Amino acid sequence: MDLLRGLCAFPITPATPDGTVIEADLRRIVARIARAGVDSIGVLGSTGNYAYLPLDQRRRATRIALEAAGGRVPIIVGVGALRSDDAAALARDAREAGAQGLLLAPVAYQPLTPDEIVAHFRHVAEAGQLPLVIYNNPTTTHVTLDHALLARLAALPHVAGVKMPLPASGDIAAEVAALRPLLPPGFVIGYSGDWGCTRALLDQADAWFSVAAGLWPDDTLTLSCAAGAGDATGTRLAEERFQPLWALFRRYGSLRVIHAAARMMDLTEADPQRPVLPLPDSEHAALRAAIRAIDA
């Protein structure tokens, strides 16, 4: 599905310490992404603090983002929640607000059986009635979606793509080749983990779900287009400027780094939602250098 292919930019959701979305900041961030012409914008993903925001503020963030994008770029909304009924309600609300797609992480406290995971996705997909991306992120959700379970989920109505973590083996080409026969024709396979996603595109993945594109949409789009076209040399040259940022992402997690970068770029004063703490002050000089490298 073309809606889900290419570069999907994931912005932060600036919010006060009590979880109230800062409307002006979110509008500013989403509007500058939309102007760059990325393929889609993913609001309320992990970078968007979805797991830490009250449900009413998640609905509010969806409406703000849609208004700020102004129809220029499709909006995909993260609707993951512990309770299936909450996730389904968020999915319905996103569709009614005008979203074009959904992203569902199977968040769990109690361990979930494969049948429970399938029932959860079916319930949310039926409620949303929009193209839905499976968010496969066992590090944060504590739910592991193996290839067999992904195949079951992909067969559900409205489920149209998957957002994969970078494989521990580092062999993305092998993973994509193994997944293709298990999934319906045209099913979108995308990756997150910015430092490995150009490799994923070069290895025939369909999408890059990018944290960096939430702040540097133009530069990241250039990088995505080079990799998507199979230009390995152009990709390597364009990506050199991002290497200091990727190093910080790997060391501290992209959520902390990207919030600190947004503050340095005067886009917001918001920090991550507690209990997540901001990037240590000792790393601010390295982050400023990383920003300068991208802007060079």
mmCIF file of C-alpha atoms in Angstrom:
data_model
loop_
_atom_site.group_PDB
_atom_site.id
_atom_site.type_symbol
_atom_site.label_atom_id
_atom_site.label_comp_id
_atom_site.label_asym_id
_atom_site.label_seq_id
_atom_site.Cartn_x
_atom_site.Cartn_y
_atom_site.Cartn_z
ATOM 1 C CA MET A 1 0.000 0.000 0.000
ATOM 2 C CA ASP A 2 1.541 3.289 -1.146
ATOM 3 C CA LEU A 3 0.319 5.153 1.938
ATOM 4 C CA LEU A 4 2.677 3.128 4.120
ATOM 5 C CA ARG A 5 5.721 3.079 1.853
ATOM 6 C CA GLY A 6 8.781 5.330 1.843
ATOM 7 C CA LEU A 7 9.704 7.656 4.698
ATOM 8 C CA CYS A 8 7.384 7.983 7.687
ATOM 9 C CA ALA A 9 8.496 10.769 10.060
ATOM 10 C CA PHE A 10 7.800 10.316 13.765
ATOM 11 C CA PRO A 11 7.693 13.590 15.733
ATOM 12 C CA ILE A 12 7.775 13.995 19.470
ATOM 13 C CA THR A 13 4.565 15.032 21.218
ATOM 14 C CA PRO A 14 5.610 18.058 23.295
ATOM 15 C CA ALA A 15 3.765 17.954 26.611
ATOM 16 C CA THR A 16 3.927 19.479 30.062
ATOM 17 C CA PRO A 17 5.019 17.301 33.006
ATOM 18 C CA ASP A 18 1.359 16.475 33.746
ATOM 19 C CA GLY A 19 0.876 15.124 30.224
ATOM 20 C CA THR A 20 -0.925 18.069 28.649
ATOM 21 C CA VAL A 21 -0.005 18.427 24.969
ATOM 22 C CA ILE A 22 1.611 21.773 24.111
ATOM 23 C CA GLU A 23 -0.463 22.651 21.074
ATOM 24 C CA ALA A 24 1.683 25.412 19.584
ATOM 25 C CA ASP A 25 4.836 23.297 19.728
ATOM 26 C CA LEU A 26 3.196 20.229 18.201
ATOM 27 C CA ARG A 27 1.698 22.326 15.406
ATOM 28 C CA ARG A 28 5.088 23.856 14.656
ATOM 29 C CA ILE A 29 6.858 20.501 14.516
ATOM 30 C CA VAL A 30 4.224 18.750 12.382
ATOM 31 C CA ALA A 31 3.905 21.675 9.964
ATOM 32 C CA ARG A 32 7.641 21.764 9.237
ATOM 33 C CA ILE A 33 7.605 18.006 8.554
ATOM 34 C CA ALA A 34 4.624 18.356 6.229
ATOM 35 C CA ARG A 35 6.339 21.129 4.284
ATOM 36 C CA ALA A 36 9.253 18.806 3.545
ATOM 37 C CA GLY A 37 6.990 16.387 1.705
ATOM 38 C CA VAL A 38 7.794 13.151 3.516
ATOM 39 C CA ASP A 39 5.616 10.184 2.551
ATOM 40 C CA SER A 40 3.725 10.122 5.850
ATOM 41 C CA ILE A 41 3.829 11.331 9.452
ATOM 42 C CA GLY A 42 3.460 8.903 12.352
ATOM 43 C CA VAL A 43 2.091 10.652 15.416
ATOM 44 C CA LEU A 44 1.927 9.063 18.848
ATOM 45 C CA GLY A 45 4.533 6.414 18.205
ATOM 46 C CA SER A 46 7.150 5.600 20.829
ATOM 47 C CA THR A 47 8.894 8.868 19.976
ATOM 48 C CA GLY A 48 5.553 10.588 20.486
ATOM 49 C CA ASN A 49 5.321 9.372 24.098
ATOM 50 C CA TYR A 50 2.020 7.578 23.432
ATOM 51 C CA ALA A 51 2.467 5.177 26.341
ATOM 52 C CA TYR A 52 2.845 8.042 28.836
ATOM 53 C CA LEU A 53 0.023 10.349 27.747
ATOM 54 C CA PRO A 54 -3.587 10.343 29.012
ATOM 55 C CA LEU A 55 -6.105 9.074 26.470
ATOM 56 C CA ASP A 56 -7.816 12.444 26.132
ATOM 57 C CA GLN A 57 -4.482 14.093 25.331
ATOM 58 C CA ARG A 58 -3.725 11.431 22.736
ATOM 59 C CA ARG A 59 -7.021 12.261 21.016
ATOM 60 C CA ARG A 60 -6.174 15.944 21.233
ATOM 61 C CA ALA A 61 -2.698 15.377 19.770
ATOM 62 C CA THR A 62 -4.248 13.505 16.834
ATOM 63 C CA ARG A 63 -6.562 16.405 16.010
ATOM 64 C CA ILE A 64 -3.767 18.970 16.333
ATOM 65 C CA ALA A 65 -1.444 16.980 14.082
ATOM 66 C CA LEU A 66 -4.102 16.517 11.411
ATOM 67 C CA GLU A 67 -4.884 20.226 11.411
ATOM 68 C CA ALA A 68 -1.195 21.158 11.276
ATOM 69 C CA ALA A 69 -0.527 18.802 8.367
ATOM 70 C CA GLY A 70 -3.448 20.348 6.520
ATOM 71 C CA GLY A 71 -3.912 17.358 4.226
ATOM 72 C CA ARG A 72 -0.446 17.748 2.707
ATOM 73 C CA VAL A 73 0.885 14.486 4.153
ATOM 74 C CA PRO A 74 -1.001 11.371 5.332
ATOM 75 C CA ILE A 75 -1.163 10.950 9.100
ATOM 76 C CA ILE A 76 -0.711 7.538 10.726
ATOM 77 C CA VAL A 77 -1.781 7.467 14.379
ATOM 78 C CA GLY A 78 -0.396 5.199 17.089
ATOM 79 C CA VAL A 79 -3.257 3.578 19.030
ATOM 80 C CA GLY A 80 -1.438 1.087 21.245
ATOM 81 C CA ALA A 81 -2.864 0.628 24.751
ATOM 82 C CA LEU A 82 -2.930 -2.032 27.442
ATOM 83 C CA ARG A 83 -6.698 -2.503 27.125
ATOM 84 C CA SER A 84 -8.132 -3.650 23.803
ATOM 85 C CA ASP A 85 -11.194 -1.460 24.237
ATOM 86 C CA ASP A 86 -9.043 1.635 24.794
ATOM 87 C CA ALA A 87 -6.991 0.881 21.671
ATOM 88 C CA ALA A 88 -10.171 0.287 19.671
ATOM 89 C CA ALA A 89 -11.675 3.560 20.890
ATOM 90 C CA LEU A 90 -8.516 5.426 19.920
ATOM 91 C CA ALA A 91 -8.636 3.778 16.488
ATOM 92 C CA ARG A 92 -12.234 4.892 15.933
ATOM 93 C CA ASP A 93 -11.432 8.393 17.121
ATOM 94 C CA ALA A 94 -8.431 8.612 14.778
ATOM 95 C CA ARG A 95 -10.544 7.559 11.780
ATOM 96 C CA GLU A 96 -13.298 10.030 12.649
ATOM 97 C CA ALA A 97 -10.718 12.813 13.022
ATOM 98 C CA GLY A 98 -9.418 12.136 9.495
ATOM 99 C CA ALA A 99 -6.344 9.928 9.987
ATOM 100 C CA GLN A 100 -5.295 7.816 7.026
ATOM 101 C CA GLY A 101 -3.652 4.934 8.882
ATOM 102 C CA LEU A 102 -3.054 3.335 12.270
ATOM 103 C CA LEU A 103 -0.054 1.922 14.115
ATOM 104 C CA LEU A 104 -0.726 -0.693 16.775
ATOM 105 C CA ALA A 105 1.805 -1.906 19.330
ATOM 106 C CA PRO A 106 0.590 -4.895 21.390
ATOM 107 C CA VAL A 107 1.484 -3.406 24.774
ATOM 108 C CA ALA A 108 1.319 -5.977 27.576
ATOM 109 C CA TYR A 109 1.609 -6.302 31.342
ATOM 110 C CA GLN A 110 0.355 -9.867 31.619
ATOM 111 C CA PRO A 111 2.078 -12.161 29.101
ATOM 112 C CA LEU A 112 -0.169 -12.603 26.069
ATOM 113 C CA THR A 113 -0.782 -15.815 24.164
ATOM 114 C CA PRO A 114 -0.690 -15.766 20.354
ATOM 115 C CA ASP A 115 -4.476 -16.139 20.260
ATOM 116 C CA GLU A 116 -4.889 -13.150 22.581
ATOM 117 C CA ILE A 117 -2.602 -11.037 20.389
ATOM 118 C CA VAL A 118 -4.552 -11.983 17.256
ATOM 119 C CA ALA A 119 -7.858 -11.185 18.974
ATOM 120 C CA HIS A 120 -6.483 -7.826 20.109
ATOM 121 C CA PHE A 121 -5.399 -6.859 16.599
ATOM 122 C CA ARG A 122 -8.681 -8.061 15.087
ATOM 123 C CA HIS A 123 -10.695 -5.985 17.553
ATOM 124 C CA VAL A 124 -8.699 -2.800 16.953
ATOM 125 C CA ALA A 125 -8.508 -3.244 13.178
ATOM 126 C CA GLU A 126 -12.278 -3.732 12.948
ATOM 127 C CA ALA A 127 -12.865 -0.633 15.058
ATOM 128 C CA GLY A 128 -10.498 1.542 13.043
ATOM 129 C CA GLN A 129 -11.379 0.403 9.521
ATOM 130 C CA LEU A 130 -8.105 1.950 8.281
ATOM 131 C CA PRO A 131 -4.834 0.467 6.979
ATOM 132 C CA LEU A 132 -3.092 -0.741 10.125
ATOM 133 C CA VAL A 133 0.620 -1.246 10.715
ATOM 134 C CA ILE A 134 1.762 -3.893 13.183
ATOM 135 C CA TYR A 135 4.303 -2.329 15.530
ATOM 136 C CA ASN A 136 6.729 -5.147 16.323
ATOM 137 C CA ASN A 137 8.892 -3.740 19.112
ATOM 138 C CA PRO A 138 9.564 -6.373 21.796
ATOM 139 C CA THR A 139 12.065 -4.152 23.619
ATOM 140 C CA THR A 140 9.331 -1.733 24.706
ATOM 141 C CA THR A 141 6.138 -3.809 24.526
ATOM 142 C CA HIS A 142 7.482 -7.060 25.998
ATOM 143 C CA VAL A 143 5.583 -8.908 23.275
ATOM 144 C CA THR A 144 7.513 -10.966 20.736
ATOM 145 C CA LEU A 145 5.920 -11.364 17.319
ATOM 146 C CA ASP A 146 7.654 -14.220 15.521
ATOM 147 C CA HIS A 147 7.261 -14.832 11.803
ATOM 148 C CA ALA A 148 4.402 -17.285 12.229
ATOM 149 C CA LEU A 149 2.446 -14.847 14.387
ATOM 150 C CA LEU A 150 3.155 -11.982 11.991
ATOM 151 C CA ALA A 151 1.678 -14.112 9.213
ATOM 152 C CA ARG A 152 -1.500 -14.653 11.254
ATOM 153 C CA LEU A 153 -1.830 -10.941 11.961
ATOM 154 C CA ALA A 154 -1.133 -9.991 8.334
ATOM 155 C CA ALA A 155 -4.085 -12.128 7.232
ATOM 156 C CA LEU A 156 -6.536 -10.001 9.256
ATOM 157 C CA PRO A 157 -8.710 -7.451 7.406
ATOM 158 C CA HIS A 158 -7.200 -3.926 7.318
ATOM 159 C CA VAL A 159 -3.744 -5.057 8.526
ATOM 160 C CA ALA A 160 -1.458 -3.745 5.786
ATOM 161 C CA GLY A 161 2.109 -3.477 7.049
ATOM 162 C CA VAL A 162 4.628 -4.124 9.784
ATOM 163 C CA LYS A 163 7.156 -1.892 11.527
ATOM 164 C CA MET A 164 10.061 -4.180 12.364
ATOM 165 C CA PRO A 165 13.027 -3.728 14.715
ATOM 166 C CA LEU A 166 16.490 -4.192 13.259
ATOM 167 C CA PRO A 167 17.354 -7.904 13.453
ATOM 168 C CA ALA A 168 19.965 -8.963 15.984
ATOM 169 C CA SER A 169 21.774 -10.823 13.220
ATOM 170 C CA GLY A 170 22.150 -7.630 11.212
ATOM 171 C CA ASP A 171 21.029 -9.531 8.105
ATOM 172 C CA ILE A 172 18.025 -7.489 7.019
ATOM 173 C CA ALA A 173 18.041 -8.888 3.485
ATOM 174 C CA ALA A 174 17.635 -12.415 4.832
ATOM 175 C CA GLU A 175 14.810 -11.394 7.134
ATOM 176 C CA VAL A 176 12.923 -9.560 4.376
ATOM 177 C CA ALA A 177 13.365 -12.543 2.072
ATOM 178 C CA ALA A 178 12.040 -14.884 4.775
ATOM 179 C CA LEU A 179 9.015 -12.702 5.513
ATOM 180 C CA ARG A 180 7.836 -12.014 1.956
ATOM 181 C CA PRO A 181 6.438 -15.507 1.247
ATOM 182 C CA LEU A 182 4.566 -15.506 4.578
ATOM 183 C CA LEU A 183 2.771 -12.206 4.005
ATOM 184 C CA PRO A 184 0.064 -11.178 1.528
ATOM 185 C CA PRO A 185 1.112 -9.610 -1.805
ATOM 186 C CA GLY A 186 1.777 -5.904 -1.405
ATOM 187 C CA PHE A 187 2.118 -6.154 2.382
ATOM 188 C CA VAL A 188 4.516 -3.420 3.553
ATOM 189 C CA ILE A 189 7.664 -4.382 5.458
ATOM 190 C CA GLY A 190 9.319 -1.399 7.123
ATOM 191 C CA TYR A 191 11.995 -0.893 9.764
ATOM 192 C CA SER A 192 12.783 1.395 12.669
ATOM 193 C CA GLY A 193 16.135 2.015 14.328
ATOM 194 C CA ASP A 194 17.379 4.903 12.211
ATOM 195 C CA TRP A 195 21.026 3.827 12.099
ATOM 196 C CA GLY A 196 20.114 0.640 10.194
ATOM 197 C CA CYS A 197 17.186 1.743 8.074
ATOM 198 C CA THR A 198 19.038 2.904 4.983
ATOM 199 C CA ARG A 199 20.514 -0.587 4.881
ATOM 200 C CA ALA A 200 16.971 -1.933 5.145
ATOM 201 C CA LEU A 201 15.826 0.132 2.147
ATOM 202 C CA LEU A 202 18.844 -0.968 0.152
ATOM 203 C CA ASP A 203 17.926 -4.547 1.099
ATOM 204 C CA GLN A 204 14.420 -4.234 -0.386
ATOM 205 C CA ALA A 205 12.405 -3.131 2.646
ATOM 206 C CA ASP A 206 9.451 -0.890 1.766
ATOM 207 C CA ALA A 207 9.525 1.770 4.477
ATOM 208 C CA TRP A 208 11.675 3.629 6.967
ATOM 209 C CA PHE A 209 9.873 4.646 10.157
ATOM 210 C CA SER A 210 12.197 7.438 11.236
ATOM 211 C CA VAL A 211 12.748 9.372 14.448
ATOM 212 C CA ALA A 212 15.295 11.720 12.829
ATOM 213 C CA ALA A 213 12.786 12.716 10.152
ATOM 214 C CA GLY A 214 10.691 14.280 12.900
ATOM 215 C CA LEU A 215 13.305 17.051 13.222
ATOM 216 C CA TRP A 216 15.320 16.834 9.982
ATOM 217 C CA PRO A 217 12.700 15.844 7.398
ATOM 218 C CA ASP A 218 14.465 17.344 4.372
ATOM 219 C CA ASP A 219 17.847 15.741 5.078
ATOM 220 C CA THR A 220 16.304 12.410 6.013
ATOM 221 C CA LEU A 221 14.122 12.432 2.892
ATOM 222 C CA THR A 222 17.221 12.896 0.738
ATOM 223 C CA LEU A 223 18.791 9.929 2.483
ATOM 224 C CA SER A 224 15.641 7.816 2.143
ATOM 225 C CA CYS A 225 15.306 8.554 -1.568
ATOM 226 C CA ALA A 226 18.916 7.572 -2.247
ATOM 227 C CA ALA A 227 18.530 4.279 -0.381
ATOM 228 C CA GLY A 228 15.128 3.561 -1.898
ATOM 229 C CA ALA A 229 16.618 4.033 -5.370
ATOM 230 C CA GLY A 230 19.357 1.512 -4.587
ATOM 231 C CA ASP A 231 22.124 4.131 -4.676
ATOM 232 C CA ALA A 232 24.522 2.622 -2.137
ATOM 233 C CA THR A 233 27.281 5.168 -2.751
ATOM 234 C CA GLY A 234 24.954 8.162 -2.556
ATOM 235 C CA THR A 235 23.367 6.730 0.582
ATOM 236 C CA ARG A 236 26.734 6.260 2.279
ATOM 237 C CA LEU A 237 27.847 9.803 1.477
ATOM 238 C CA ALA A 238 24.554 11.349 2.603
ATOM 239 C CA GLU A 239 24.501 9.326 5.808
ATOM 240 C CA GLU A 240 27.958 10.334 6.985
ATOM 241 C CA ARG A 241 26.497 13.536 8.418
ATOM 242 C CA PHE A 242 24.080 11.485 10.569
ATOM 243 C CA GLN A 243 26.631 9.164 12.157
ATOM 244 C CA PRO A 244 27.180 11.271 15.327
ATOM 245 C CA LEU A 245 23.409 11.341 15.856
ATOM 246 C CA TRP A 246 23.102 7.601 15.296
ATOM 247 C CA ALA A 247 25.828 7.045 17.912
ATOM 248 C CA LEU A 248 23.824 9.029 20.465
ATOM 249 C CA PHE A 249 20.620 7.185 19.541
ATOM 250 C CA ARG A 250 22.312 3.835 20.168
ATOM 251 C CA ARG A 251 23.827 4.985 23.459
ATOM 252 C CA TYR A 252 20.877 6.764 25.080
ATOM 253 C CA GLY A 253 17.793 5.791 23.089
ATOM 254 C CA SER A 254 16.346 8.069 20.452
ATOM 255 C CA LEU A 255 13.545 9.385 22.699
ATOM 256 C CA ARG A 256 15.894 11.190 25.080
ATOM 257 C CA VAL A 257 18.154 12.444 22.304
ATOM 258 C CA ILE A 258 15.404 13.775 20.065
ATOM 259 C CA HIS A 259 13.713 15.691 22.889
ATOM 260 C CA ALA A 260 17.007 17.340 23.770
ATOM 261 C CA ALA A 261 17.609 18.170 20.103
ATOM 262 C CA ALA A 262 14.154 19.741 19.778
ATOM 263 C CA ARG A 263 14.951 21.953 22.760
ATOM 264 C CA MET A 264 18.294 22.987 21.270
ATOM 265 C CA MET A 265 16.534 23.830 18.001
ATOM 266 C CA ASP A 266 14.040 26.058 19.888
ATOM 267 C CA LEU A 267 11.078 23.963 18.821
ATOM 268 C CA THR A 268 9.890 23.196 22.346
ATOM 269 C CA GLU A 269 10.872 23.297 26.004
ATOM 270 C CA ALA A 270 9.315 19.902 26.679
ATOM 271 C CA ASP A 271 11.214 16.980 28.167
ATOM 272 C CA PRO A 272 10.260 13.295 27.904
ATOM 273 C CA GLN A 273 7.466 12.199 30.220
ATOM 274 C CA ARG A 274 8.661 10.804 33.541
ATOM 275 C CA PRO A 275 9.898 8.345 34.583
ATOM 276 C CA VAL A 276 12.043 8.834 31.450
ATOM 277 C CA LEU A 277 14.720 11.402 32.271
ATOM 278 C CA PRO A 278 16.235 13.907 29.815
ATOM 279 C CA LEU A 279 19.521 13.367 28.050
ATOM 280 C CA PRO A 280 22.357 13.946 30.554
ATOM 281 C CA ASP A 281 23.854 17.441 30.452
ATOM 282 C CA SER A 282 27.246 15.834 29.896
ATOM 283 C CA GLU A 283 26.095 14.781 26.401
ATOM 284 C CA HIS A 284 24.781 18.166 25.268
ATOM 285 C CA ALA A 285 28.064 19.157 23.618
ATOM 286 C CA ALA A 286 28.068 15.916 21.625
ATOM 287 C CA LEU A 287 24.462 16.506 20.577
ATOM 288 C CA ARG A 288 25.201 20.071 19.461
ATOM 289 C CA ALA A 289 28.054 18.705 17.380
ATOM 290 C CA ALA A 290 25.728 16.085 15.894
ATOM 291 C CA ILE A 291 23.209 18.775 14.941
ATOM 292 C CA ARG A 292 25.941 20.853 13.318
ATOM 293 C CA ALA A 293 27.080 17.822 11.332
ATOM 294 C CA ILE A 294 23.585 17.288 9.903
ATOM 295 C CA ASP A 295 23.195 20.975 9.100
ATOM 296 C CA ALA A 296 26.628 21.235 7.452
#
